[in-house]
Coordinates of C-alpha atoms in Angstrom, one line a residue:
X1 CA 0.8 -1.5 109.5
X2 CA -1.5 1.1 111.9
X3 CA -5.0 1.2 111.6
X4 CA -7.9 2.9 113.3
X5 CA -9.6 0.3 115.1
X6 CA -12.3 2.9 116.6
X7 CA -13.2 3.7 113.3
X8 CA -13.3 0.5 111.1
X9 CA -16.3 -1.6 110.0
X10 CA -14.5 -4.9 110.3
X11 CA -13.9 -5.3 114.0
X12 CA -14.6 -9.5 114.7
X13 CA -17.6 -9.5 117.0
X14 CA -18.1 -13.0 117.2
X15 CA -15.7 -16.3 117.2
X16 CA -17.9 -19.9 116.8
X17 CA -17.1 -22.3 118.7
X18 CA -14.6 -25.0 116.7
X19 CA -14.6 -23.1 113.9
X20 CA -11.7 -22.3 111.8
X21 CA -11.0 -19.0 113.2
X22 CA -11.1 -20.0 116.5
X23 CA -8.8 -23.0 116.0
X24 CA -6.1 -20.7 114.5
X25 CA -6.4 -18.4 117.4
X26 CA -8.8 -15.1 116.0
X27 CA -10.3 -13.5 119.0
X28 CA -13.2 -11.2 119.7
X29 CA -11.9 -7.3 119.2
X30 CA -9.1 -8.7 116.4
X31 CA -9.5 -6.5 113.3
X32 CA -9.7 -8.0 109.9
X33 CA -7.6 -5.9 107.7
X34 CA -7.0 -8.0 104.2
X35 CA -7.9 -11.4 102.6
X36 CA -5.1 -12.4 99.8
X37 CA -4.0 -8.9 100.2
X38 CA -7.4 -7.1 99.3
X39 CA -8.8 -4.5 101.6
X40 CA -12.8 -6.1 102.3
X41 CA -14.9 -2.9 101.9
X42 CA -18.2 -5.5 102.6
X43 CA -19.9 -8.4 103.7
X44 CA -20.5 -9.4 99.6
X45 CA -16.7 -9.0 99.1
X46 CA -15.4 -10.7 102.2
X47 CA -17.9 -14.2 101.4
X48 CA -16.4 -13.8 98.0
X49 CA -12.9 -13.5 98.8
X50 CA -12.7 -16.5 101.7
X51 CA -14.5 -19.4 99.4
X52 CA -10.6 -20.3 97.9
X53 CA -9.6 -23.1 99.5
X54 CA -6.2 -21.4 100.1
X55 CA -6.1 -18.1 101.6
X56 CA -4.4 -15.8 103.7
X57 CA -6.1 -13.8 106.5
X58 CA -4.3 -10.2 107.4
X59 CA -5.1 -9.4 110.7
X60 CA -4.6 -6.7 113.9
X61 CA -4.8 -7.9 116.9
X62 CA -6.3 -5.6 120.1
X63 CA -2.1 -5.0 120.8
X64 CA -1.6 -3.5 117.2
X65 CA 0.2 -6.3 116.1
X66 CA -0.5 -7.6 112.8
X67 CA -0.1 -11.5 111.5
X68 CA -0.9 -13.1 108.2
X69 CA -2.7 -16.5 109.0
X70 CA -2.5 -18.7 106.1
X71 CA -5.4 -21.2 105.9
X72 CA -6.4 -24.5 104.1
X73 CA -10.0 -25.2 104.2
X74 CA -12.9 -26.2 101.7
X75 CA -14.5 -25.1 99.2
X76 CA -16.5 -22.6 100.5
X77 CA -16.3 -23.4 104.0
X78 CA -16.7 -20.3 106.4
X79 CA -14.4 -19.2 108.8
X80 CA -17.0 -18.6 111.9
X81 CA -16.4 -14.9 112.5
X82 CA -19.2 -12.1 112.6
X83 CA -18.4 -8.7 112.5
X84 CA -19.4 -5.6 114.7
X85 CA -21.1 -4.2 111.1
X86 CA -22.8 -7.1 109.3
X87 CA -22.1 -5.4 106.6
X88 CA -18.9 -3.9 107.1
X89 CA -20.0 -1.0 105.5
X90 CA -23.1 1.5 105.9
X91 CA -26.3 0.6 104.7
X92 CA -28.2 1.8 101.9
X93 CA -31.2 3.7 102.8
X94 CA -34.4 3.7 100.9
X95 CA -35.1 6.7 98.6
X96 CA -38.6 6.1 98.0
X97 CA -41.3 6.9 99.4
X98 CA -44.3 4.1 99.0
X99 CA -47.3 4.7 99.6
X100 CA -48.3 1.5 101.6
X101 CA -44.5 1.9 104.0
X102 CA -45.1 0.9 107.5
X103 CA -42.1 2.8 108.5
X104 CA -43.9 5.9 107.2
X105 CA -47.1 4.6 109.7
X106 CA -44.6 4.7 112.8
X107 CA -45.6 6.5 115.7
X108 CA -42.5 8.3 118.0
X109 CA -41.1 7.0 120.6
X110 CA -40.5 3.2 119.4
X111 CA -37.0 1.6 118.9
X112 CA -34.8 4.0 117.1
X113 CA -33.5 1.5 114.5
X114 CA -37.4 1.1 113.3
X115 CA -37.2 4.6 111.7
X116 CA -34.4 3.5 109.1
X117 CA -35.2 2.4 105.7
X118 CA -32.5 0.1 104.1
X119 CA -32.9 -0.6 100.2
X120 CA -29.5 -2.8 100.7
X121 CA -29.1 -5.9 98.5
X122 CA -26.7 -7.3 101.0
X123 CA -28.9 -7.2 104.0
X124 CA -31.7 -9.1 101.6
X125 CA -28.5 -11.9 101.2
X126 CA -27.6 -11.9 104.6
X127 CA -30.9 -11.3 106.5
X128 CA -33.5 -11.8 104.0
X129 CA -34.7 -8.4 103.7
X130 CA -36.5 -7.0 100.7
X131 CA -35.6 -4.4 98.5
X132 CA -36.9 -2.6 95.5
X133 CA -33.9 -2.6 93.3
X134 CA -35.0 1.0 92.6
X135 CA -31.6 2.4 94.8
X136 CA -28.9 0.8 93.1
X137 CA -26.3 1.9 90.8
X138 CA -25.0 -0.2 87.7
X139 CA -21.9 -0.9 90.0
X140 CA -24.3 -2.6 92.3
X141 CA -26.3 -4.9 89.8
X142 CA -22.8 -6.2 88.2
X143 CA -21.6 -6.8 91.7
X144 CA -24.6 -8.8 92.5
X145 CA -24.1 -11.1 89.2
X146 CA -20.1 -10.7 90.2
X147 CA -19.9 -11.8 93.6
X148 CA -23.4 -13.9 93.4
X149 CA -25.4 -12.6 95.5
X150 CA -27.7 -15.7 95.7
X151 CA -31.5 -15.5 96.6
X152 CA -32.0 -12.0 97.0
X153 CA -35.6 -10.6 97.9
X154 CA -37.3 -8.6 96.1
X155 CA -40.4 -6.3 96.8
X156 CA -42.0 -6.4 93.5
X157 CA -46.1 -5.0 94.5
X158 CA -46.2 -4.7 89.9
X159 CA -44.5 -5.4 87.4
X160 CA -46.8 -2.5 85.5
X161 CA -43.7 0.2 85.2
X162 CA -46.3 3.7 85.4
X163 CA -48.1 1.9 88.2
X164 CA -44.7 0.7 90.3
X165 CA -43.8 4.2 90.0
X166 CA -47.3 5.6 91.3
X167 CA -47.1 3.5 94.2
X168 CA -43.2 3.3 95.1
X169 CA -43.5 7.2 93.9
X170 CA -39.9 6.8 91.9
X171 CA -39.5 7.6 88.5
X172 CA -37.2 4.3 88.3
X173 CA -39.6 1.5 89.8
X174 CA -40.4 1.0 85.7
X175 CA -37.2 -0.7 84.7
X176 CA -38.0 -3.7 87.4
X177 CA -39.0 -6.4 84.9
X178 CA -35.3 -5.2 82.8
X179 CA -33.5 -5.5 86.1
X180 CA -34.8 -8.7 87.1
X181 CA -34.3 -10.3 83.7
X182 CA -31.0 -9.5 83.6
X183 CA -30.0 -10.6 87.1
X184 CA -32.1 -14.4 85.6
X185 CA -29.8 -14.5 82.7
X186 CA -27.3 -14.7 85.1
X187 CA -29.1 -17.3 87.3
X188 CA -29.6 -15.4 90.2
X189 CA -32.2 -16.9 92.6
X190 CA -34.7 -14.3 93.3
X191 CA -38.2 -14.6 95.3
X192 CA -40.7 -11.8 95.5
X193 CA -43.2 -10.4 97.2
X194 CA -46.2 -7.8 96.5
X195 CA -48.0 -6.1 99.4
X196 CA -51.4 -5.8 97.5
X197 CA -53.6 -2.6 97.8
X198 CA -57.2 -2.7 97.0
X199 CA -57.5 -0.3 93.9
X200 CA -54.4 -0.4 93.1
X201 CA -52.3 -3.8 92.2
X202 CA -54.7 -6.5 93.0
X203 CA -57.5 -8.2 90.5
X204 CA -55.8 -7.4 86.6
X205 CA -52.7 -5.8 87.9
X206 CA -52.3 -8.7 90.1
X207 CA -52.9 -11.1 87.0
X208 CA -50.4 -9.0 84.9
X209 CA -47.3 -9.2 87.9
X210 CA -47.8 -12.9 88.6
X211 CA -47.8 -13.6 84.5
X212 CA -44.5 -11.4 83.9
X213 CA -42.7 -13.2 87.1
X214 CA -43.8 -16.9 86.4
X215 CA -41.4 -15.9 83.1
X216 CA -38.9 -15.7 84.7
X217 CA -39.4 -18.8 86.8
X218 CA -37.3 -21.1 87.9
X219 CA -34.8 -17.9 88.9
X220 CA -37.7 -16.4 90.1
X221 CA -38.2 -19.3 92.8
X222 CA -41.6 -18.0 94.6
X223 CA -44.1 -15.3 95.0
X224 CA -45.6 -14.3 98.5
X225 CA -48.8 -11.8 98.2
X226 CA -49.5 -10.1 102.0
X227 CA -52.4 -7.4 102.5
X228 CA -51.5 -4.0 103.2
X229 CA -51.0 -2.9 106.6
X230 CA -52.9 0.2 107.7
X231 CA -52.4 1.7 111.3
X232 CA -53.9 4.6 112.5
X233 CA -51.1 7.0 111.8
X234 CA -51.9 7.8 108.8
X235 CA -51.9 12.0 108.6
X236 CA -50.8 13.0 105.0
X237 CA -50.5 9.8 103.6
X238 CA -52.1 8.4 100.5
X239 CA -56.1 7.0 101.2
X240 CA -55.9 3.1 101.2
X241 CA -58.5 1.0 102.0
X242 CA -57.9 -2.6 103.8
X243 CA -58.9 -6.3 102.5
X244 CA -62.4 -7.3 103.9
X245 CA -64.5 -10.4 104.0
X246 CA -65.5 -9.9 100.5
X247 CA -62.6 -8.7 99.0
X248 CA -59.8 -11.4 100.4
X249 CA -62.6 -13.9 99.4
X250 CA -62.0 -12.7 95.9
X251 CA -58.7 -12.7 95.8
X252 CA -58.0 -16.1 97.1
X253 CA -60.3 -17.4 94.6
X254 CA -58.6 -15.1 92.0
X255 CA -54.3 -16.6 93.2
X256 CA -55.9 -20.4 93.6
X257 CA -56.6 -20.2 90.1
X258 CA -53.6 -19.2 89.4
X259 CA -51.9 -21.6 91.7
X260 CA -53.9 -24.6 89.8
X261 CA -52.6 -23.2 86.4
X262 CA -48.8 -22.8 87.1
X263 CA -49.0 -26.0 89.1
X264 CA -49.8 -28.0 85.4
X265 CA -47.2 -25.3 83.9
X266 CA -44.4 -24.8 86.4
X267 CA -44.9 -28.0 88.9
X268 CA -45.3 -25.7 91.9
X269 CA -47.9 -23.1 92.8
X270 CA -45.6 -20.7 92.3
X271 CA -47.2 -17.7 94.4
X272 CA -48.8 -18.3 97.6
X273 CA -50.9 -16.1 99.7
X274 CA -50.2 -14.9 103.4
X275 CA -51.8 -16.4 106.0
X276 CA -53.9 -13.2 107.0
X277 CA -56.0 -13.7 103.6
X278 CA -57.6 -16.9 105.0
X279 CA -57.9 -15.7 108.4
X280 CA -60.0 -12.6 106.9
X281 CA -62.0 -14.4 104.7
X282 CA -63.1 -16.9 107.2
X283 CA -61.4 -20.0 105.2
X284 CA -58.9 -23.3 105.7
X285 CA -55.7 -22.6 104.6
X286 CA -53.7 -24.9 102.7
X287 CA -52.7 -28.1 103.4
X288 CA -49.0 -28.7 104.9
X289 CA -47.5 -30.3 101.8
X290 CA -49.3 -27.2 99.3
X291 CA -46.8 -24.9 100.9
X292 CA -44.0 -26.7 99.0
X293 CA -42.1 -26.6 102.2
X294 CA -42.5 -23.0 103.3
X295 CA -40.4 -21.2 100.9
X296 CA -41.9 -17.6 102.1
X297 CA -42.3 -18.6 105.6
X298 CA -41.1 -15.3 107.1
X299 CA -44.0 -13.7 105.4
X300 CA -46.4 -15.0 107.0
X301 CA -46.7 -17.6 104.4
X302 CA -48.7 -20.8 106.0
X303 CA -47.0 -19.9 108.9
X304 CA -50.1 -21.1 110.9
X305 CA -50.4 -24.3 109.3
X306 CA -47.0 -25.1 109.6
X307 CA -46.6 -24.6 113.7
X308 CA -50.0 -26.1 113.9
X309 CA -49.3 -29.6 111.9
X310 CA -45.6 -29.6 113.9
X311 CA -48.1 -29.3 117.2
X312 CA -50.0 -31.8 116.4
X313 CA -47.4 -34.4 115.1
X314 CA -45.4 -33.7 118.0
X315 CA -48.3 -34.4 120.8
X316 CA -49.0 -37.6 118.8
X317 CA -45.7 -39.3 119.8
X318 CA -46.1 -37.9 123.8
X319 CA -47.7 -40.1 125.8
X320 CA -50.7 -38.9 128.3
X321 CA -48.7 -37.6 131.4
X322 CA -51.4 -36.1 135.0
X323 CA -48.1 -35.6 136.9
X324 CA -47.5 -32.5 135.5
X325 CA -49.3 -29.4 137.5
X326 CA -49.6 -25.6 135.8
X327 CA -51.2 -22.6 135.2
X328 CA -49.6 -20.6 132.1
X329 CA -50.8 -17.7 130.0
X330 CA -50.6 -17.5 126.0
X331 CA -50.8 -13.7 124.4
X332 CA -51.9 -13.5 121.1
X333 CA -52.6 -10.9 118.3
X334 CA -55.9 -11.4 117.3
X335 CA -55.2 -13.1 114.0
X336 CA -54.0 -15.9 115.5
X337 CA -56.4 -16.0 118.7
X338 CA -58.6 -19.0 117.4
X339 CA -55.5 -20.8 116.1
X340 CA -54.0 -20.6 119.4
X341 CA -57.0 -21.5 121.3
X342 CA -57.6 -24.6 119.6
X343 CA -53.8 -25.8 120.1
X344 CA -53.5 -25.3 123.5
X345 CA -57.0 -27.3 123.8
X346 CA -55.0 -29.8 122.0
X347 CA -52.5 -29.6 124.8
X348 CA -54.3 -29.1 127.7
X349 CA -55.9 -32.7 126.3
X350 CA -53.2 -34.8 126.5
X351 CA -52.0 -33.1 129.7
X352 CA -55.1 -33.1 131.9
X353 CA -53.3 -31.1 134.7
X354 CA -52.2 -28.1 132.4
X355 CA -54.2 -25.1 132.4
X356 CA -53.6 -22.7 129.7
X357 CA -55.3 -19.2 129.3
X358 CA -54.8 -17.2 125.9
X359 CA -55.6 -14.0 125.9
X360 CA -56.2 -12.0 122.2
X361 CA -54.4 -8.6 122.6
X362 CA -56.0 -6.0 120.5
X363 CA -53.7 -3.8 118.9
X364 CA -54.1 -0.8 120.6
X365 CA -51.0 0.6 119.7
X366 CA -51.1 0.7 116.6
X367 CA -54.5 0.6 115.4
X368 CA -57.0 -2.3 115.7
X369 CA -56.9 -3.1 111.7
X370 CA -53.5 -4.8 112.8
X371 CA -54.0 -8.1 114.0
X372 CA -50.5 -10.1 113.4
X373 CA -48.5 -11.3 116.5
X374 CA -45.5 -9.7 115.4
X375 CA -46.5 -6.2 115.7
X376 CA -48.1 -6.3 119.7
X377 CA -46.1 -3.9 121.6
X378 CA -45.2 -4.6 125.4
X379 CA -47.4 -1.5 126.0
X380 CA -51.0 -2.8 124.9
X381 CA -49.6 -6.4 126.7
X382 CA -49.4 -4.4 129.8
X383 CA -52.4 -2.9 129.7
X384 CA -54.4 -5.7 128.7
X385 CA -53.2 -8.1 131.3
X386 CA -52.2 -6.1 134.3
X387 CA -54.1 -7.8 137.2
X388 CA -55.0 -10.9 135.7
X389 CA -53.7 -14.2 137.0
X390 CA -51.5 -15.3 134.3
X391 CA -49.8 -18.1 135.8
X392 CA -46.3 -19.3 136.6
X393 CA -45.4 -18.3 133.2
X394 CA -46.5 -16.0 129.8
X395 CA -45.7 -17.0 126.9
X396 CA -45.4 -14.9 123.4
X397 CA -44.0 -15.4 120.0
X398 CA -40.6 -14.3 119.6
X399 CA -41.2 -12.1 116.6
X400 CA -43.0 -9.6 118.9
X401 CA -39.0 -8.9 120.3
X402 CA -36.1 -7.3 118.0
X403 CA -34.1 -10.6 116.1
X404 CA -30.5 -9.8 118.1
X405 CA -32.5 -8.2 121.3
X406 CA -34.9 -9.3 123.7
X407 CA -37.3 -5.6 123.1
X408 CA -40.5 -4.9 121.6
X409 CA -41.1 -2.5 119.2
X410 CA -42.4 0.4 121.7
X411 CA -38.5 -0.1 123.4
X412 CA -39.7 -1.6 126.2
X413 CA -37.2 -4.7 127.2
X414 CA -38.4 -8.2 127.6
X415 CA -37.2 -8.1 131.7
X416 CA -39.2 -4.9 132.2
X417 CA -42.7 -6.5 131.0
X418 CA -41.8 -9.1 133.3
X419 CA -41.4 -6.6 136.3
X420 CA -44.3 -4.9 135.6
X421 CA -46.7 -8.1 135.2
X422 CA -44.5 -9.5 137.8
X423 CA -44.5 -12.8 136.2
X424 CA -42.2 -15.1 133.7
X425 CA -42.2 -13.7 130.0
X426 CA -40.7 -17.0 127.2
X427 CA -40.3 -16.3 123.8
X428 CA -41.3 -19.0 121.7
X429 CA -40.0 -19.8 118.4
X430 CA -42.7 -20.4 115.4
X431 CA -42.1 -24.4 116.0
X432 CA -44.3 -26.8 117.1
X433 CA -42.0 -28.9 119.0
X434 CA -40.1 -26.0 120.6
X435 CA -43.5 -24.6 121.4
X436 CA -44.8 -27.4 123.8
X437 CA -42.0 -28.3 124.9
X438 CA -41.6 -24.9 126.9
X439 CA -44.8 -25.4 127.7
X440 CA -45.1 -28.5 129.2
X441 CA -41.5 -28.9 130.9

């Protein structure tokens, strides 16, 4: 059987150590032809086909020979392979024109992949991407149900049909609740996101949206509410206001009232505000346990609380140590600056001969209304830290970098940043123990 490997999406890019695939001799560069005699069209179909306890895998080796592997395994046990194209298919692009779309607010010259708008349920399942459900065919919806694609992450924004069509600029956007009810009936788990835009989907509209979504609990598992981000690149785009001290406080009060209501009715707070709201409003975040396991951590919900609690708890397990002597620096965004300063003080109190300089990086690249650390570019770090004595290392949050590559939003690599600043730059995950260990070791 001749297969054009060059044009195939099914080329294996990684074989995990001690996996089934490694054990039977599958190698990087091999080509997956079929599972149980069925062609594999995308990653969801692949995962469905390999879930059985007995499967037959048809593989073409790099020399062109084709082998059939008979595999006995546990139900739902993974084979331990990844593909050059993670979804084994072309990603579906977004046809919406959302008034708050961040991609529409990007300047030229950034990483090329940033300009592609995906709206693909498979990426939602695999990578946690949010989808609007507006770019899906009936077949797509049926496949979600058939292949049990769960959980999926949905960009809701509002359940008001007319308002959603206006905000997303798609005439099909108003069918959201109808589709979500179908998914809930099929017991598909959903996590939801609301990008809150003052004057559009806040206040009474937010109440309405959360009432509608809570009616689908537990299949709608949680809702993250994040403030709209507005860059300085909004020529010819809809006028949008951002949250200020007063409106952020009003929104927190509104959502806290609803959380109290849902806690009584559903035994969960259900809807959670991102940390940005509390920072803008100059109010304390929820307590650690009140985030209920940090279901929407990647959306910036409870990130500061989680990391801060982990740092304090880990420091409590360590002995004071004056033998470690070093000077290091941390670069962070405006919104996390006070928090990072507080954490640095706690580390220095335990390790008295460690000096930590914390630098607030103002976002000149996108505009000063963008304050989160994950949107800091190497350009701003270089411009604002050039000439500073950064010590033996500069620490940054890994969220500044591409997920699978050490490159910043402005297409500058980590290595290039190190060369420009003449210092080792160390990315840190948002986990307290890892953060502390990287600084003290």
